mmCIF file of C-alpha atoms in Angstrom:
data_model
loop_
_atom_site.group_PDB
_atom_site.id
_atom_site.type_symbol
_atom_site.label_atom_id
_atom_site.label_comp_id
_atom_site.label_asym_id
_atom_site.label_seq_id
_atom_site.Cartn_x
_atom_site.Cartn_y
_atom_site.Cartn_z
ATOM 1 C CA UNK A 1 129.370 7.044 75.634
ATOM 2 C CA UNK A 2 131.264 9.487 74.011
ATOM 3 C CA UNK A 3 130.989 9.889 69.966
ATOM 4 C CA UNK A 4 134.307 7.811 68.282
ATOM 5 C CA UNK A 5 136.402 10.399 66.034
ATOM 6 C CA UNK A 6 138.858 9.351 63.391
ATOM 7 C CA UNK A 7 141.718 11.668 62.117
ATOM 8 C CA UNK A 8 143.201 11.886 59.273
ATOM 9 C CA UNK A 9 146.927 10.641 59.662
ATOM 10 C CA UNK A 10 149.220 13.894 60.492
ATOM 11 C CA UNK A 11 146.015 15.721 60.903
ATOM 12 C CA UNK A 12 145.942 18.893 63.184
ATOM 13 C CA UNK A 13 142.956 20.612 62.592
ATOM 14 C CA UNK A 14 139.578 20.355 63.611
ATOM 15 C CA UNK A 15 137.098 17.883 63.865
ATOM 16 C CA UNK A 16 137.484 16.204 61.048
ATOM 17 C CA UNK A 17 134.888 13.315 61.449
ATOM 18 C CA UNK A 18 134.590 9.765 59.410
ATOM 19 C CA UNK A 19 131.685 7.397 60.033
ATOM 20 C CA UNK A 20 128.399 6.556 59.394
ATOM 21 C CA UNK A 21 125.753 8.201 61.118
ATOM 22 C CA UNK A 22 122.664 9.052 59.462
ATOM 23 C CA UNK A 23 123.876 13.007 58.941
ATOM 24 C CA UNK A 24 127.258 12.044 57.349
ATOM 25 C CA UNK A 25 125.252 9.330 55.323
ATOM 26 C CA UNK A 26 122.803 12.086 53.868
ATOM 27 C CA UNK A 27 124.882 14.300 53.550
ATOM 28 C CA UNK A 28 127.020 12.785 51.532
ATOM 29 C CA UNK A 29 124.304 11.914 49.348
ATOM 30 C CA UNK A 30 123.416 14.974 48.745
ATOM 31 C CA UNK A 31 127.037 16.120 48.081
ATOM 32 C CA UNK A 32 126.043 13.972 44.787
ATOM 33 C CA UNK A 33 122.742 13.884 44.049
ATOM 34 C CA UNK A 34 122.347 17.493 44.040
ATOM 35 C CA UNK A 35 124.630 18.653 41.389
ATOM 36 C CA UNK A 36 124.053 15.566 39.250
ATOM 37 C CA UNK A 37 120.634 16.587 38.972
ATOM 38 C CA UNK A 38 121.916 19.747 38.306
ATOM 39 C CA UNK A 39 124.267 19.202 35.627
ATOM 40 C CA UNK A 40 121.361 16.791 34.028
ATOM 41 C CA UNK A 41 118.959 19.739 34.003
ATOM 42 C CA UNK A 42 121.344 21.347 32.194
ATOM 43 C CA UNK A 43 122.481 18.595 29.775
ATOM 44 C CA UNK A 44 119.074 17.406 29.172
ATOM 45 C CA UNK A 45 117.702 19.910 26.268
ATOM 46 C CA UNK A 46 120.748 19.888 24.374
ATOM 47 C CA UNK A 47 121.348 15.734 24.457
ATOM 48 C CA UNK A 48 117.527 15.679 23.649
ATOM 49 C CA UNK A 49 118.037 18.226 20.754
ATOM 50 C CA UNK A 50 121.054 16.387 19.164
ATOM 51 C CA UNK A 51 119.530 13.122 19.461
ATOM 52 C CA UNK A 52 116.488 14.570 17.349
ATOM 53 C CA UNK A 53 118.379 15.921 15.029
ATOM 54 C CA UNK A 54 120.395 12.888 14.158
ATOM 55 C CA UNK A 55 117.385 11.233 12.986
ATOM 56 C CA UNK A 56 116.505 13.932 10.839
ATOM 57 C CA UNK A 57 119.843 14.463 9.226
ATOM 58 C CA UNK A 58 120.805 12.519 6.149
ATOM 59 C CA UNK A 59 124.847 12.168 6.836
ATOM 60 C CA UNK A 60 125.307 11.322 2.947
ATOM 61 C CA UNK A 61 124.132 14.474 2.062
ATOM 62 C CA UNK A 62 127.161 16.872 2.299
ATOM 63 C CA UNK A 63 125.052 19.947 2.710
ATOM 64 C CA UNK A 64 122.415 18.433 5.312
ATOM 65 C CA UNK A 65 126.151 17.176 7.305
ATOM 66 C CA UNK A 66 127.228 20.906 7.201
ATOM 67 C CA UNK A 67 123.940 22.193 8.499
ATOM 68 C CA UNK A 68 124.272 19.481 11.265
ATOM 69 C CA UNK A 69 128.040 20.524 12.361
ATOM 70 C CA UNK A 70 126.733 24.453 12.168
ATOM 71 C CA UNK A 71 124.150 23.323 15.121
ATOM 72 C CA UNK A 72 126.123 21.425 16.507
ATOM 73 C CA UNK A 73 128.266 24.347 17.296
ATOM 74 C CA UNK A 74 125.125 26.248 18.340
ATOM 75 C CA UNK A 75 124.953 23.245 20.730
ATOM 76 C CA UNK A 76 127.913 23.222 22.058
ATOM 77 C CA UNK A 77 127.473 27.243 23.126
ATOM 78 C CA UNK A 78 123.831 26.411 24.344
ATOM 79 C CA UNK A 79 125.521 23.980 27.226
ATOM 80 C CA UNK A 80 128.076 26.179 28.286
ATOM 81 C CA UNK A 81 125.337 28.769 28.924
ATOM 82 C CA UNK A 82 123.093 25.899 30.770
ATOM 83 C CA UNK A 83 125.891 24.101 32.910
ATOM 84 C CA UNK A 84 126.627 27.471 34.114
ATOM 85 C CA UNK A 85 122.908 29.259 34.617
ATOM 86 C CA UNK A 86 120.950 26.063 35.614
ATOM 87 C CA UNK A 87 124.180 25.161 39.088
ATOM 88 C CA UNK A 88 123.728 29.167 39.337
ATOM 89 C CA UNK A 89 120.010 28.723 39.763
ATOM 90 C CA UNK A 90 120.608 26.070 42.076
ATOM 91 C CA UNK A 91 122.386 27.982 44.308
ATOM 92 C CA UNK A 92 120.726 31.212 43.868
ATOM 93 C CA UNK A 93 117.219 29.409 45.057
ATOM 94 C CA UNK A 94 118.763 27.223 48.091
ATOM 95 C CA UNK A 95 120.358 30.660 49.398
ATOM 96 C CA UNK A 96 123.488 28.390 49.438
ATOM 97 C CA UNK A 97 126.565 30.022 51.208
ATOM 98 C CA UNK A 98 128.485 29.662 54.466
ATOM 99 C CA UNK A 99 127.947 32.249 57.239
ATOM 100 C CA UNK A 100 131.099 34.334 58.131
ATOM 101 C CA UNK A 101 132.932 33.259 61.090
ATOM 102 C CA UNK A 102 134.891 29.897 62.065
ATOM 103 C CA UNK A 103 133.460 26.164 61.052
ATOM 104 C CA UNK A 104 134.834 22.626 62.341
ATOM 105 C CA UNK A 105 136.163 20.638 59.154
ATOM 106 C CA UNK A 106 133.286 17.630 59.693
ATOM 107 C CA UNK A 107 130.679 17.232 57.165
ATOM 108 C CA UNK A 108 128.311 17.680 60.071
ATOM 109 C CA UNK A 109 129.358 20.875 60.698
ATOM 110 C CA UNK A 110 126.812 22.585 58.472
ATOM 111 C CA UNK A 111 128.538 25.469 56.952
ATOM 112 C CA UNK A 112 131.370 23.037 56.240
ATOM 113 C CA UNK A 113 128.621 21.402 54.410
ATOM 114 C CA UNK A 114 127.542 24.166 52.583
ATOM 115 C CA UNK A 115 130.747 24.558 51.666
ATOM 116 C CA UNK A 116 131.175 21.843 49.945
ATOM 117 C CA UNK A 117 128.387 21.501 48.583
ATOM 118 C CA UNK A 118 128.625 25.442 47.026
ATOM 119 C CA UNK A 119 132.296 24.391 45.718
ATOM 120 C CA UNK A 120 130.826 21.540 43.985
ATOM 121 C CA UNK A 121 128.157 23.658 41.943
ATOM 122 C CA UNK A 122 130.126 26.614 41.140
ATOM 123 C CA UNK A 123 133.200 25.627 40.530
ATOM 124 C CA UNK A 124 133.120 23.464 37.354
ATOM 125 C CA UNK A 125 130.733 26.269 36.120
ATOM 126 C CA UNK A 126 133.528 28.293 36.800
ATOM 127 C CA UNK A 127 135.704 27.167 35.085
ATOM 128 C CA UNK A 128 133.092 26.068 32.333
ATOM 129 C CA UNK A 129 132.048 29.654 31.351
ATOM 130 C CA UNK A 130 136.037 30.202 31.007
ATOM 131 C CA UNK A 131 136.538 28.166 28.256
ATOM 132 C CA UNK A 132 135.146 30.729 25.396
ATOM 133 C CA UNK A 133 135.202 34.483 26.169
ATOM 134 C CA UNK A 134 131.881 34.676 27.482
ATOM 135 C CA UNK A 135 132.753 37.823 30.041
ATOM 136 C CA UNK A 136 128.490 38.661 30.211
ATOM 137 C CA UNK A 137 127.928 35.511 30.924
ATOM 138 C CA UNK A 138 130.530 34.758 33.405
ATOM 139 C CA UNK A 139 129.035 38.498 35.381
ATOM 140 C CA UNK A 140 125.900 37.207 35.294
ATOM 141 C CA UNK A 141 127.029 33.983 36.745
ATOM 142 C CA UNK A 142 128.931 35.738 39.586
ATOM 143 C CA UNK A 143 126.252 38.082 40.191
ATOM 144 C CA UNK A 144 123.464 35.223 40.246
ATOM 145 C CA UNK A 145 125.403 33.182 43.364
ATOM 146 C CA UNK A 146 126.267 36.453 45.300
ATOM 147 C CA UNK A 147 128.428 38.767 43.839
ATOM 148 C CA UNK A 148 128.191 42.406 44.284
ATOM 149 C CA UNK A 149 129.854 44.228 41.949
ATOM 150 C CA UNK A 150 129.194 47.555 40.478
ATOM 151 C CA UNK A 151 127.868 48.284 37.052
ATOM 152 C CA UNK A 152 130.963 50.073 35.897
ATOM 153 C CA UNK A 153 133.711 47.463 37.046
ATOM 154 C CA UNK A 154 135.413 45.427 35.358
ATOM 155 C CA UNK A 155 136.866 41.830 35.279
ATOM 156 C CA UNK A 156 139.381 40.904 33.222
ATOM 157 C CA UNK A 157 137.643 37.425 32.489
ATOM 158 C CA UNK A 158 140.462 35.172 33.917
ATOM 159 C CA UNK A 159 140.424 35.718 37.719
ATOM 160 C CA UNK A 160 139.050 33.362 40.463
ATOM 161 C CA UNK A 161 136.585 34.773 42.687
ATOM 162 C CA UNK A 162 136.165 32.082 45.696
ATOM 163 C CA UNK A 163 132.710 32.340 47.857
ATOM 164 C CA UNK A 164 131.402 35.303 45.586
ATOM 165 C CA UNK A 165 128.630 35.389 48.345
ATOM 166 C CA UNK A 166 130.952 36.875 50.701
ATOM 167 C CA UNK A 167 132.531 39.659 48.294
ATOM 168 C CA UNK A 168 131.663 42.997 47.742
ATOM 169 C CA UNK A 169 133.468 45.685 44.600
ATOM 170 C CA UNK A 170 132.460 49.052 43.820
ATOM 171 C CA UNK A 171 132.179 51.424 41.209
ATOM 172 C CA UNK A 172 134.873 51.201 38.674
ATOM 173 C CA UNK A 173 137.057 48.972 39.933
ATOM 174 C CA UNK A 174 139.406 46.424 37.248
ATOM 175 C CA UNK A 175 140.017 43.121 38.045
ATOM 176 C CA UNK A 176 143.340 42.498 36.567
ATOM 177 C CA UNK A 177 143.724 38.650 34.736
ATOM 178 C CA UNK A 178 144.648 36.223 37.315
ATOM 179 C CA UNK A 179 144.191 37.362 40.375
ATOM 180 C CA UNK A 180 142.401 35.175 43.276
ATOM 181 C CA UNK A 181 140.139 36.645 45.503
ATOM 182 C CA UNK A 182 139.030 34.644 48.260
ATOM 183 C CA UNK A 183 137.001 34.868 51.525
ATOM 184 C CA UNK A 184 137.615 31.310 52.975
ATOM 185 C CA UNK A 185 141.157 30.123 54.517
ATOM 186 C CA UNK A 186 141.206 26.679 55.963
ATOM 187 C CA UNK A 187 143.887 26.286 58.598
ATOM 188 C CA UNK A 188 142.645 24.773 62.100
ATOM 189 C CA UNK A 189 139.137 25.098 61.058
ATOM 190 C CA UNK A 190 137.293 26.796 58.086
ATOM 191 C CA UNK A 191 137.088 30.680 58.521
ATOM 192 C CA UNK A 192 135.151 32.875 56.310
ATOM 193 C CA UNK A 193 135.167 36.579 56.425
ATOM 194 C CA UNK A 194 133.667 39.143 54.049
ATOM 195 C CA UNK A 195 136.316 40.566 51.680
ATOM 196 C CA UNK A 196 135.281 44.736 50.472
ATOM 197 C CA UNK A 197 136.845 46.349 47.424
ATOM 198 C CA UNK A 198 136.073 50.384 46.990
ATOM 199 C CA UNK A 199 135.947 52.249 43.987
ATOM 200 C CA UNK A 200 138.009 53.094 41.909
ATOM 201 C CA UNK A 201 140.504 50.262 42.532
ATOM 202 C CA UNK A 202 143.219 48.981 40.540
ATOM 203 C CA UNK A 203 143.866 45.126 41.133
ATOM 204 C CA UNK A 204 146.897 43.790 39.257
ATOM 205 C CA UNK A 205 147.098 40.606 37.599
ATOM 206 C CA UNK A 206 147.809 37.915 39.810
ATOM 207 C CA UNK A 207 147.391 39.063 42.778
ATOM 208 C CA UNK A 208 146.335 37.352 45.808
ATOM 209 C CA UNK A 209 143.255 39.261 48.606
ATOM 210 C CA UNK A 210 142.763 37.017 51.313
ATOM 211 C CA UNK A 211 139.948 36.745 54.075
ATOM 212 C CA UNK A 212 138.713 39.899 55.671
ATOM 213 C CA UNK A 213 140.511 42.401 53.808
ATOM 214 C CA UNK A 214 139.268 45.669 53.260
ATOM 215 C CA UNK A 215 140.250 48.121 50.309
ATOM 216 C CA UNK A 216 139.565 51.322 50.601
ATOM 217 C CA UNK A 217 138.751 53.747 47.463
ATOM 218 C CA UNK A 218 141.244 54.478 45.095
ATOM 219 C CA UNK A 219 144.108 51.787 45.843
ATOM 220 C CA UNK A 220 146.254 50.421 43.402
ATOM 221 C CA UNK A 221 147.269 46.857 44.255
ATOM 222 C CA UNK A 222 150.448 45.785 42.021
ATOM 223 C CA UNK A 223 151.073 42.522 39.894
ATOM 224 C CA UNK A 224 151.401 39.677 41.781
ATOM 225 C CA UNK A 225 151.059 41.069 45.348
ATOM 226 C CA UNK A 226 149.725 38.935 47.967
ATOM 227 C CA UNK A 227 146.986 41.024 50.709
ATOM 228 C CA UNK A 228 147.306 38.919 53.804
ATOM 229 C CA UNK A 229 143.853 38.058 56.147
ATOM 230 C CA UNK A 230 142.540 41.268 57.705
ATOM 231 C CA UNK A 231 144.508 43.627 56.077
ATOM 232 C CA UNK A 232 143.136 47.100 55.350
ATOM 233 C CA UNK A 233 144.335 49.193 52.838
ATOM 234 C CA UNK A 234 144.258 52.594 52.951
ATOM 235 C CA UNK A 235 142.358 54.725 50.490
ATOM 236 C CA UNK A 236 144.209 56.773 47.434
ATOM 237 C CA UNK A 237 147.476 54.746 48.171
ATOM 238 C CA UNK A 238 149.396 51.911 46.067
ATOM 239 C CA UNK A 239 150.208 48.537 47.434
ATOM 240 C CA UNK A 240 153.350 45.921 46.003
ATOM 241 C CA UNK A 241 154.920 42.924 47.292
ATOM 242 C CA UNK A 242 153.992 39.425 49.002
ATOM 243 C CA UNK A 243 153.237 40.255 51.931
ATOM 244 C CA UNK A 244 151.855 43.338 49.872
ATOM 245 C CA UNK A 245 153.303 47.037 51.677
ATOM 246 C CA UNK A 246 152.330 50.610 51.170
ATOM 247 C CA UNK A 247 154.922 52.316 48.507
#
């Protein structure tokens, strides 16, 4: 008997699958157990450290309250750094990314899964390590879950790098604020390809490098310009518009 699939209403995709077999079932649960027990590895020291130190502090004592608040601060900066390292580590050791190529939308599908699953860790860290101006911190992260960049590039701090794992910048290269760079599209089904940024490269704030494109050295890629899928841009020349054209 052939295997039952639901759509999505107004879906036209792939095979986007609802039910209950024992792969969707643990899958799913992993979907949440994993990063839980992530983000409670990471929460752990510093919720065990406050509690301590709340029955050590004497809160009618003005200057014993002040010490409290100062390490309470120091707190607050110690779980940024571990709700971004300890989801890093996670996928770092699980060699967690999705091979390049096309992928049915279907949780059983597993590079759809790993997908997922890879959004799930590094996104809220993400976005976590953005909060404060914690640029070494946010390289690291990057670099930990698959980044390559080179030593002497630069980010500005602000951009979104999706599937990091599947990204490659050279030697002094900026990063403008802003910009999205992403190696993922999800149209009929979930395609991946490997997105390569030379040195030497100016990337403008805001703009947009889609799946499978390929800078060459020495490009300058204006403000706001959108690099459609595939696109190759040639090397020493400048780049402007949505879609983005040679000037």
């Amino acid at each position: 008997m052939s295997e039952k699939i639901r759509y999505r209403d107004g879906y036209r995709g792939g095979m986007e699958k609802y039910d209950f077999s024992l792969t969707s079932i643990w899958r799913g649960f992993l979907l949440l157990a994993i990063p839980i027990t992530a983000w409670v590895i990471g929460a752990f020291p510093v919720v065990y450290s406050i509690a301590y130190l709340i029955k050590l502090t004497d809160f009618t004592n003005p200057f014993q309250t002040f010490l409290f608040t100062f390490v309470l601060v120091f707190e607050f900066l110690l779980f940024i750094i571990l709700e971004t390292l300890i989801p890093g580590i996670f996928i770092r050791i699980t060699k967690l990314r999705v091979e390049e190529g096309e992928h049915e939308i279907s949780i059983k599908n597993k590079n759809f899964f790993r997908y997922i699953l890879f959004f799930i860790l590094y996104r809220p860290s993400l976005k976590l390590v953005g909060v404060l101006p914690l640029l070494p911190l946010r390289i690291r992260f990057l670099k930990l879950v698959g980044l390559k960049i080179g030593k002497s590039s630069i980010l500005a701090g602000s951009e979104i790098i999706h599937d990091p794992y599947a990204i490659e910048i050279g030697e002094q290269t900026l990063i403008g604020g802003y910009s999205w760079i992403l190696a993922h599209i999800a149209e009929e089904k979930l395609m991946v390809k490997k997105v390569k940024i030379g040195n030497n490269c100016l990337i403008g704030g805001g703009a947009v490098i889609m799946p499978g494109v390929i800078i060459e050295d020495n490009v300058i890629v204006g403000i706001n310009s959108v690099i459609p899928k595939n696109k190759v841009l040639k090397s020493g020349k400048t780049y402007v518009g949505n879609p983005a054209r040679e000037i």
